[in-house]
Amino acid sequence: MNKWSRRAFIGAGTVAGGGFLLGVAGFTFAPSRHSLVSADAAAKGQLTTWITITPDNVVNILIPHCEMGQGTPTALAMMAAEELEADWSLVRAQEAPAQDEYANGYIIRAMGGGYVPAMLGRGVDYGAYKAMAWFGLMVTGGSTAVRGTGEWGMRVAGAAAKEMLVAAAAKQWNVPASECVAKGSRVAHAASGKSASYGELARAAATQSVPTSPTLKNPDSFTIRRTSTKRLDIPSKVDGSAMYAIDFTTPGMLYAALAIAPVQGGKLVSVDTTPADAMPGVKKVVKLDEAVAVVADSFWRARRALAALKPEFSDAGHGAVSTASIFAAFDQALGPAPALPKAAAKTLTADYRAPFLAHATMEPMVCTAKVDGDQADVWAGVQDPLNARSVAAKALDLNVDNVRLTNFMLGGGFGRRLPFTFDYVDLGVRVAQAMSPTPVKTIWTRENDIQHDYYRGAAMSRHAGALDANGTPLAAHSNYTGGGNSEAVFMPYQIAEMAAEEKKAAHPIREGQWRSVLNSQHGFFKESFIDEMAHAAGKDPFEFRRSLLGEQPRFKAALEKAAAMSGWGTPLPPGEGRGIAVCDSFGTICAEVVHVAVSPEGQLKVVHVYAAIDCGDVVHLDGATAQAEGGIIFALSAALLSEITIDQGRVVQTNFRDYPMIHIADAPKITTAFIRSEAPLGGMGEPPVPPLAPALCNAIFAATGVRVRELPIKKTPLKRA
Amino acid sequence: MPITLTVNGKAHMLDVEPEMPLLWALRETIGLTGTKFGCGVAACGACTVHLDGRPVRSCVLPLSAAGGKSVTTIEGLAQEGGLSTVQQAWIAHQVPQCGYCQSGMIMAVAALLAETPKPTDADIDAGLTNICRCGTFARVRAAIHEIANSTAEESAS
Ligand code: FES
Ligand code: FES
């Protein structure tokens, strides 16, 4: 434990009104082979936390992660409160202090290095802030929040604060600190009968020396963690008061609608602005390098005027690119199936294909900006405020310290709002610059969103496997395109020969991180192929996997649990089947069994999904369950329906009509179970995604004998033979 | 000619184009941002409000069609005594994740329950076509059933 102390520092001070403030910042190096968000960030993690205790005995926890629907702030607050021995009913997270600049409520303040909230601006060591600014990233993604910030920041801050409160009480009462007990936001000394609230002790606590290595609680004594407290953000999400970037307004603000070059990399060649110029409410048609924007006094008017324009864009030389040309290049790059041992009694090969996918967050991309001289304000919903701010500064050619970014609740993230994919911030600030100093809100339509995403990459994989006469696997090899990493291609099975080799086939479609990243394609590839090997061996797919997991107890336990939950092996009516898959991502093992029913005509119904998850330990039980449910639905929509195709270099799909999502009628029953292991905390936002598609396709095979090797499933007729 | 409509019990006179969709009038002209923009083509339900008690997708409803009528948005769903039963059930079941679809989801469910106080699963499947990218469907269904059951108990007692 105490990994944080290697390169961490803690700062304490008092806040206005006699409270207590504690901050922890630290750099730490990712302890495992798991990458965080990108090649650049792979070796690093960052975290910082702030705790304040005010005289009214309220603990405020300021959280450096955005709320994108995962309950992250609640889970992180629980981790700090647990170590602090706080009374949970007296804990607040990310709620705005009653000061003007916070008055809008529910806004998660961007904690950029140059922007320190006034609340912290008195007598405080700014070290943690500076550290974070140097690092330049403040990411919520890669399932890092709880296992990084929480484990190494929140817990430590909570524990340190508790020790300082105890020290303050001991000093005040002139008793040994070891005789004082902290519990329920109070410190008590049994022998003397003395007791004081944290609020009463806060001012004195702030003057105590900061423990460099506070003791963390034994998990057996957790009272807040592992429970299901109500999430702090939910009340605002049932009455319309939650503030998303699209809801922000500022006096005098105008609205912009965008047409972006339909082929990525294309430029605006020409546009006759006259049809728009005279339309009601239009203030200006702004020509940008790769887009044209109409700025008007309402978004609808801006959009209507934009529709009257016929901008011409170049195609950057990619006008001949299509889905077919990309997959043809994949096919060629993959070459012949990988070679197999000569001694094999039986061999098999299979190709799998996964399409490009859009994130389609429910809230489209939005950026409001006000550029005034050498100063700029930006309001947007991002998974990394610091990187977004630097994108804005670069686009405007301003010093980053002169740019302030305010972050909001996100109407979905899924990887769309991560570093290096802030085109909506880049475009938004350039539109505002053209209207300077008037603030402009640029709203992407759903069409903009679907057609200008950073897509989950298309990929193809060519597998070859060999079995001996007993059906024992001898080799499982694959060549793949579309990128991979050691985590995504890793197979936990004990097979004598295993290799996965990347083959390059470049294409111009821009890609980004999509919930579970490369695991989303590779989970489908590898867990489909192992299933095909099981059937080729004439063995039950669950037993076959289990027999190969002797050296992987976590995988084995998850697999067995999911199978047991689903009643694996019990008979099903004709046309029904179960499929199983197990994947490891972001430190978490997730096994899923999918139960399907397929009508004789080929109508597919997903009946039930069972998930057994080992993420080490669960911080917030109901929140983790919700993440599993959500991840399964997200993956199911993609597996069944989703495909972005390319024609003449452009994305063909435009909106939810041709990029459809499942509805409640298609949603299966979902049963989840968590396995507690000794492993370090794993992520929860992403790991439920990868096993879903293979388990589903394996179930379809069990039900129909049809092997689906290409996603989405709707492309394969499932009519039973 | 200004268009008059009542929103959450309050009369508004709007001097904008009659073809402007109700969604944008609510959000930008009146300033009620609880109703969300998700697709603009009636495909997602994020913009659902009640028009004279019936659910409508406000992103495709021209203001002219709302003139003289009564609109209820998510901000107006709570009653004098506090949150509506649907909103309470949403908190009890911790339904929202990102929450962006939930204004529309709650309005659609409130309308469904007004029409069919004890919906079967088939009624729910047929009556609710809102998209939720966060995948909250299991909780939506559980919350609806709980509301239906507790209203049934009330009327039985
Ligand atoms: S925004 Fe109206 S249905 Fe999607
Ligand atoms: S809660 Fe996020 S889209 Fe439904």
mmCIF file of C-alpha atoms in Angstrom, chain A residues 84-334:
data_model
loop_
_atom_site.group_PDB
_atom_site.id
_atom_site.type_symbol
_atom_site.label_atom_id
_atom_site.label_comp_id
_atom_site.label_asym_id
_atom_site.label_seq_id
_atom_site.Cartn_x
_atom_site.Cartn_y
_atom_site.Cartn_z
ATOM 1 C CA LEU A 84 -11.830 10.094 7.212
ATOM 2 C CA GLU A 85 -14.367 8.263 9.392
ATOM 3 C CA ALA A 86 -16.895 10.855 8.319
ATOM 4 C CA ASP A 87 -20.613 10.703 8.843
ATOM 5 C CA TRP A 88 -21.772 10.117 5.242
ATOM 6 C CA SER A 89 -24.821 12.306 5.743
ATOM 7 C CA LEU A 90 -22.454 15.229 6.367
ATOM 8 C CA VAL A 91 -20.374 14.668 3.219
ATOM 9 C CA ARG A 92 -20.790 16.768 0.084
ATOM 10 C CA ALA A 93 -19.013 16.225 -3.187
ATOM 11 C CA GLN A 94 -18.592 18.744 -6.014
ATOM 12 C CA GLU A 95 -21.490 20.770 -4.696
ATOM 13 C CA ALA A 96 -20.911 24.418 -5.207
ATOM 14 C CA PRO A 97 -19.837 26.508 -2.239
ATOM 15 C CA ALA A 98 -22.069 29.535 -1.810
ATOM 16 C CA GLN A 99 -19.942 32.003 -3.720
ATOM 17 C CA ASP A 100 -20.821 33.977 -6.791
ATOM 18 C CA GLU A 101 -18.701 32.136 -9.223
ATOM 19 C CA TYR A 102 -20.195 28.839 -8.117
ATOM 20 C CA ALA A 103 -23.740 30.077 -7.979
ATOM 21 C CA ASN A 104 -25.019 28.050 -10.888
ATOM 22 C CA GLY A 105 -24.706 24.804 -9.005
ATOM 23 C CA TYR A 106 -23.979 21.388 -10.413
ATOM 24 C CA ILE A 107 -21.131 22.706 -12.453
ATOM 25 C CA ILE A 108 -17.981 20.741 -12.113
ATOM 26 C CA ARG A 109 -15.318 23.325 -12.059
ATOM 27 C CA ALA A 110 -12.365 22.760 -14.293
ATOM 28 C CA MET A 111 -9.410 22.653 -11.994
ATOM 29 C CA GLY A 112 -6.925 24.016 -14.476
ATOM 30 C CA GLY A 113 -3.523 25.049 -13.192
ATOM 31 C CA GLY A 114 -4.109 28.710 -13.909
ATOM 32 C CA TYR A 115 -7.584 28.719 -12.513
ATOM 33 C CA VAL A 116 -7.783 28.315 -8.806
ATOM 34 C CA PRO A 117 -11.240 28.777 -7.327
ATOM 35 C CA ALA A 118 -11.352 31.732 -4.975
ATOM 36 C CA MET A 119 -12.357 29.388 -2.190
ATOM 37 C CA LEU A 120 -8.865 27.918 -2.255
ATOM 38 C CA GLY A 121 -7.165 31.209 -2.690
ATOM 39 C CA ARG A 122 -6.290 31.928 0.915
ATOM 40 C CA GLY A 123 -3.290 30.579 2.729
ATOM 41 C CA VAL A 124 -3.112 27.449 0.713
ATOM 42 C CA ASP A 125 -0.220 25.557 -0.717
ATOM 43 C CA TYR A 126 -0.865 25.460 -4.444
ATOM 44 C CA GLY A 127 1.490 22.577 -4.957
ATOM 45 C CA ALA A 128 -1.115 20.076 -5.985
ATOM 46 C CA TYR A 129 -2.564 22.433 -8.519
ATOM 47 C CA LYS A 130 0.756 23.169 -10.054
ATOM 48 C CA ALA A 131 1.618 19.517 -10.243
ATOM 49 C CA MET A 132 -1.538 18.838 -12.127
ATOM 50 C CA ALA A 133 -0.960 21.746 -14.459
ATOM 51 C CA TRP A 134 2.473 20.478 -15.358
ATOM 52 C CA PHE A 135 1.065 17.138 -16.121
ATOM 53 C CA GLY A 136 -1.398 18.749 -18.484
ATOM 54 C CA LEU A 137 -4.071 16.096 -18.385
ATOM 55 C CA MET A 138 -7.024 15.514 -16.140
ATOM 56 C CA VAL A 139 -8.630 12.539 -17.672
ATOM 57 C CA THR A 140 -11.799 10.713 -16.814
ATOM 58 C CA GLY A 141 -11.448 7.651 -18.945
ATOM 59 C CA GLY A 142 -9.642 4.370 -19.127
ATOM 60 C CA SER A 143 -11.571 3.415 -16.014
ATOM 61 C CA THR A 144 -8.939 5.249 -13.991
ATOM 62 C CA ALA A 145 -10.932 7.342 -11.561
ATOM 63 C CA VAL A 146 -11.616 4.940 -8.731
ATOM 64 C CA ARG A 147 -8.483 2.887 -9.001
ATOM 65 C CA GLY A 148 -6.188 5.878 -9.487
ATOM 66 C CA THR A 149 -7.585 8.980 -7.883
ATOM 67 C CA GLY A 150 -9.608 7.019 -5.402
ATOM 68 C CA GLU A 151 -7.044 4.513 -4.303
ATOM 69 C CA TRP A 152 -4.045 6.794 -4.245
ATOM 70 C CA GLY A 153 -5.604 10.160 -3.674
ATOM 71 C CA MET A 154 -8.961 10.063 -1.952
ATOM 72 C CA ARG A 155 -8.077 7.396 0.560
ATOM 73 C CA VAL A 156 -4.804 9.047 1.456
ATOM 74 C CA ALA A 157 -6.362 12.481 1.800
ATOM 75 C CA GLY A 158 -9.111 11.088 4.000
ATOM 76 C CA ALA A 159 -6.698 9.186 6.203
ATOM 77 C CA ALA A 160 -4.336 12.151 6.542
ATOM 78 C CA ALA A 161 -7.168 14.498 7.453
ATOM 79 C CA LYS A 162 -8.398 12.074 10.096
ATOM 80 C CA GLU A 163 -4.950 11.828 11.684
ATOM 81 C CA MET A 164 -4.656 15.596 11.794
ATOM 82 C CA LEU A 165 -8.075 15.937 13.418
ATOM 83 C CA VAL A 166 -7.126 13.349 16.012
ATOM 84 C CA ALA A 167 -3.809 15.073 16.654
ATOM 85 C CA ALA A 168 -5.604 18.390 17.143
ATOM 86 C CA ALA A 169 -8.020 16.835 19.642
ATOM 87 C CA ALA A 170 -5.250 15.078 21.558
ATOM 88 C CA LYS A 171 -3.321 18.305 21.861
ATOM 89 C CA GLN A 172 -6.363 20.253 22.983
ATOM 90 C CA TRP A 173 -7.264 17.705 25.667
ATOM 91 C CA ASN A 174 -3.687 16.933 26.554
ATOM 92 C CA VAL A 175 -4.125 13.191 26.058
ATOM 93 C CA PRO A 176 -2.252 10.716 23.857
ATOM 94 C CA ALA A 177 -3.499 10.621 20.276
ATOM 95 C CA SER A 178 -3.539 6.839 20.450
ATOM 96 C CA GLU A 179 -6.377 7.026 22.984
ATOM 97 C CA CYS A 180 -8.588 9.148 20.742
ATOM 98 C CA VAL A 181 -11.060 7.546 18.399
ATOM 99 C CA ALA A 182 -12.457 9.146 15.232
ATOM 100 C CA LYS A 183 -15.863 8.038 14.098
ATOM 101 C CA GLY A 184 -18.971 9.575 12.594
ATOM 102 C CA SER A 185 -17.308 12.979 12.024
ATOM 103 C CA ARG A 186 -16.324 13.256 15.701
ATOM 104 C CA VAL A 187 -13.212 12.578 17.758
ATOM 105 C CA ALA A 188 -13.782 11.127 21.229
ATOM 106 C CA HIS A 189 -11.575 10.304 24.218
ATOM 107 C CA ALA A 190 -13.293 7.627 26.294
ATOM 108 C CA ALA A 191 -11.310 7.967 29.536
ATOM 109 C CA SER A 192 -12.007 11.699 29.937
ATOM 110 C CA GLY A 193 -15.406 11.599 28.258
ATOM 111 C CA LYS A 194 -14.306 14.427 25.954
ATOM 112 C CA SER A 195 -15.578 14.623 22.433
ATOM 113 C CA ALA A 196 -15.618 17.193 19.626
ATOM 114 C CA SER A 197 -16.945 17.390 16.119
ATOM 115 C CA TYR A 198 -14.654 17.632 13.110
ATOM 116 C CA GLY A 199 -16.051 21.065 12.499
ATOM 117 C CA GLU A 200 -14.979 22.205 15.952
ATOM 118 C CA LEU A 201 -11.514 20.745 15.465
ATOM 119 C CA ALA A 202 -11.000 21.870 11.872
ATOM 120 C CA ARG A 203 -9.146 25.093 12.501
ATOM 121 C CA ALA A 204 -6.691 23.500 14.913
ATOM 122 C CA ALA A 205 -6.295 20.481 12.660
ATOM 123 C CA ALA A 206 -5.129 22.659 9.813
ATOM 124 C CA THR A 207 -2.098 23.713 11.858
ATOM 125 C CA GLN A 208 -1.002 20.138 12.589
ATOM 126 C CA SER A 209 1.863 18.744 10.631
ATOM 127 C CA VAL A 210 0.733 16.696 7.678
ATOM 128 C CA PRO A 211 1.375 12.964 8.022
ATOM 129 C CA THR A 212 3.503 11.747 5.173
ATOM 130 C CA SER A 213 2.283 8.183 5.365
ATOM 131 C CA PRO A 214 -1.149 7.952 6.967
ATOM 132 C CA THR A 215 -2.487 4.518 7.851
ATOM 133 C CA LEU A 216 -5.250 3.259 5.626
ATOM 134 C CA LYS A 217 -8.153 1.202 6.939
ATOM 135 C CA ASN A 218 -8.348 -2.521 6.689
ATOM 136 C CA PRO A 219 -11.075 -3.363 4.170
ATOM 137 C CA ASP A 220 -12.766 -5.576 6.767
ATOM 138 C CA SER A 221 -13.682 -2.476 8.741
ATOM 139 C CA PHE A 222 -15.243 -0.566 5.829
ATOM 140 C CA THR A 223 -18.639 0.885 6.679
ATOM 141 C CA ILE A 224 -19.293 3.266 3.783
ATOM 142 C CA ARG A 225 -17.589 1.486 0.908
ATOM 143 C CA ARG A 226 -19.204 -1.673 -0.461
ATOM 144 C CA THR A 227 -22.634 -0.203 0.302
ATOM 145 C CA SER A 228 -25.083 1.403 -2.115
ATOM 146 C CA THR A 229 -25.461 4.990 -1.035
ATOM 147 C CA LYS A 230 -27.687 7.154 -3.214
ATOM 148 C CA ARG A 231 -25.724 8.860 -5.949
ATOM 149 C CA LEU A 232 -25.231 12.565 -5.344
ATOM 150 C CA ASP A 233 -25.999 13.650 -8.909
ATOM 151 C CA ILE A 234 -29.318 11.894 -9.365
ATOM 152 C CA PRO A 235 -31.801 14.364 -7.829
ATOM 153 C CA SER A 236 -30.780 17.002 -10.383
ATOM 154 C CA LYS A 237 -31.346 14.495 -13.174
ATOM 155 C CA VAL A 238 -35.010 13.879 -12.470
ATOM 156 C CA ASP A 239 -36.250 17.474 -12.363
ATOM 157 C CA GLY A 240 -34.429 19.021 -15.308
ATOM 158 C CA SER A 241 -32.038 21.073 -13.194
ATOM 159 C CA ALA A 242 -28.815 19.211 -14.064
ATOM 160 C CA MET A 243 -26.608 21.490 -16.135
ATOM 161 C CA TYR A 244 -24.978 20.121 -19.266
ATOM 162 C CA ALA A 245 -22.831 22.141 -21.631
ATOM 163 C CA ILE A 246 -25.776 22.513 -24.003
ATOM 164 C CA ASP A 247 -27.767 24.216 -21.218
ATOM 165 C CA PHE A 248 -25.267 26.932 -20.473
ATOM 166 C CA THR A 249 -26.184 30.505 -21.333
ATOM 167 C CA THR A 250 -24.477 33.817 -20.839
ATOM 168 C CA PRO A 251 -25.813 37.309 -21.589
ATOM 169 C CA GLY A 252 -25.641 38.366 -25.221
ATOM 170 C CA MET A 253 -24.814 34.857 -26.379
ATOM 171 C CA LEU A 254 -25.374 33.883 -30.011
ATOM 172 C CA TYR A 255 -25.733 30.400 -31.506
ATOM 173 C CA ALA A 256 -23.866 28.681 -34.316
ATOM 174 C CA ALA A 257 -24.669 25.766 -36.604
ATOM 175 C CA LEU A 258 -21.875 24.057 -38.511
ATOM 176 C CA ALA A 259 -21.288 22.331 -41.818
ATOM 177 C CA ILE A 260 -17.973 20.487 -41.672
ATOM 178 C CA ALA A 261 -16.058 19.083 -44.650
ATOM 179 C CA PRO A 262 -17.713 15.704 -45.180
ATOM 180 C CA VAL A 263 -14.452 13.991 -46.031
ATOM 181 C CA GLN A 264 -12.037 14.152 -43.119
ATOM 182 C CA GLY A 265 -9.146 16.451 -44.018
ATOM 183 C CA GLY A 266 -11.169 18.280 -46.663
ATOM 184 C CA LYS A 267 -11.192 22.068 -46.853
ATOM 185 C CA LEU A 268 -13.837 24.667 -47.556
ATOM 186 C CA VAL A 269 -13.385 25.588 -51.219
ATOM 187 C CA SER A 270 -16.167 28.097 -51.627
ATOM 188 C CA VAL A 271 -19.522 29.151 -50.297
ATOM 189 C CA ASP A 272 -21.947 31.798 -51.482
ATOM 190 C CA THR A 273 -23.210 33.302 -48.249
ATOM 191 C CA THR A 274 -25.957 35.470 -49.759
ATOM 192 C CA PRO A 275 -28.869 33.085 -49.204
ATOM 193 C CA ALA A 276 -28.130 33.075 -45.464
ATOM 194 C CA ASP A 277 -27.099 36.684 -44.987
ATOM 195 C CA ALA A 278 -30.591 38.068 -45.301
ATOM 196 C CA MET A 279 -32.374 35.442 -43.237
ATOM 197 C CA PRO A 280 -34.001 36.425 -39.932
ATOM 198 C CA GLY A 281 -31.704 36.436 -36.943
ATOM 199 C CA VAL A 282 -28.516 35.726 -38.904
ATOM 200 C CA LYS A 283 -25.521 37.723 -37.672
ATOM 201 C CA LYS A 284 -22.730 36.339 -39.774
ATOM 202 C CA VAL A 285 -21.585 33.438 -41.908
ATOM 203 C CA VAL A 286 -18.171 32.409 -40.641
ATOM 204 C CA LYS A 287 -15.798 30.660 -43.012
ATOM 205 C CA LEU A 288 -13.274 28.395 -41.396
ATOM 206 C CA ASP A 289 -10.591 26.289 -42.961
ATOM 207 C CA GLU A 290 -12.604 23.061 -42.880
ATOM 208 C CA ALA A 291 -16.123 24.269 -42.061
ATOM 209 C CA VAL A 292 -18.684 26.971 -42.458
ATOM 210 C CA ALA A 293 -20.729 28.241 -39.539
ATOM 211 C CA VAL A 294 -23.853 30.349 -39.471
ATOM 212 C CA VAL A 295 -24.120 32.480 -36.360
ATOM 213 C CA ALA A 296 -27.604 33.666 -35.426
ATOM 214 C CA ASP A 297 -29.693 34.715 -32.456
ATOM 215 C CA SER A 298 -31.176 31.235 -32.093
ATOM 216 C CA PHE A 299 -29.864 27.796 -32.950
ATOM 217 C CA TRP A 300 -32.873 26.933 -35.041
ATOM 218 C CA ARG A 301 -32.464 30.097 -37.106
ATOM 219 C CA ALA A 302 -28.750 29.392 -37.527
ATOM 220 C CA ARG A 303 -29.508 25.896 -38.683
ATOM 221 C CA ARG A 304 -32.233 26.970 -41.063
ATOM 222 C CA ALA A 305 -29.920 29.530 -42.662
ATOM 223 C CA LEU A 306 -27.123 26.977 -42.927
ATOM 224 C CA ALA A 307 -29.459 24.684 -44.822
ATOM 225 C CA ALA A 308 -29.843 27.419 -47.441
ATOM 226 C CA LEU A 309 -26.108 27.321 -48.203
ATOM 227 C CA LYS A 310 -24.330 25.020 -50.613
ATOM 228 C CA PRO A 311 -20.728 25.009 -49.439
ATOM 229 C CA GLU A 312 -18.164 23.176 -51.534
ATOM 230 C CA PHE A 313 -15.469 21.186 -49.833
ATOM 231 C CA SER A 314 -12.407 19.381 -51.144
ATOM 232 C CA ASP A 315 -11.947 15.706 -50.372
ATOM 233 C CA ALA A 316 -8.279 15.687 -49.349
ATOM 234 C CA GLY A 317 -7.633 13.020 -51.944
ATOM 235 C CA HIS A 318 -9.769 10.488 -50.071
ATOM 236 C CA GLY A 319 -12.802 10.613 -52.340
ATOM 237 C CA ALA A 320 -12.401 6.997 -53.429
ATOM 238 C CA VAL A 321 -12.251 5.490 -49.946
ATOM 239 C CA SER A 322 -15.090 3.142 -49.035
ATOM 240 C CA THR A 323 -15.824 0.463 -46.471
ATOM 241 C CA ALA A 324 -15.216 -2.091 -49.214
ATOM 242 C CA SER A 325 -11.812 -0.628 -50.108
ATOM 243 C CA ILE A 326 -10.770 -0.554 -46.448
ATOM 244 C CA PHE A 327 -11.756 -4.169 -45.810
ATOM 245 C CA ALA A 328 -10.127 -5.259 -49.070
ATOM 246 C CA ALA A 329 -6.907 -3.700 -47.819
ATOM 247 C CA PHE A 330 -7.359 -5.455 -44.458
ATOM 248 C CA ASP A 331 -7.868 -8.752 -46.201
ATOM 249 C CA GLN A 332 -4.744 -8.330 -48.241
ATOM 250 C CA ALA A 333 -2.638 -7.185 -45.293
ATOM 251 C CA LEU A 334 -3.635 -10.196 -43.230
#
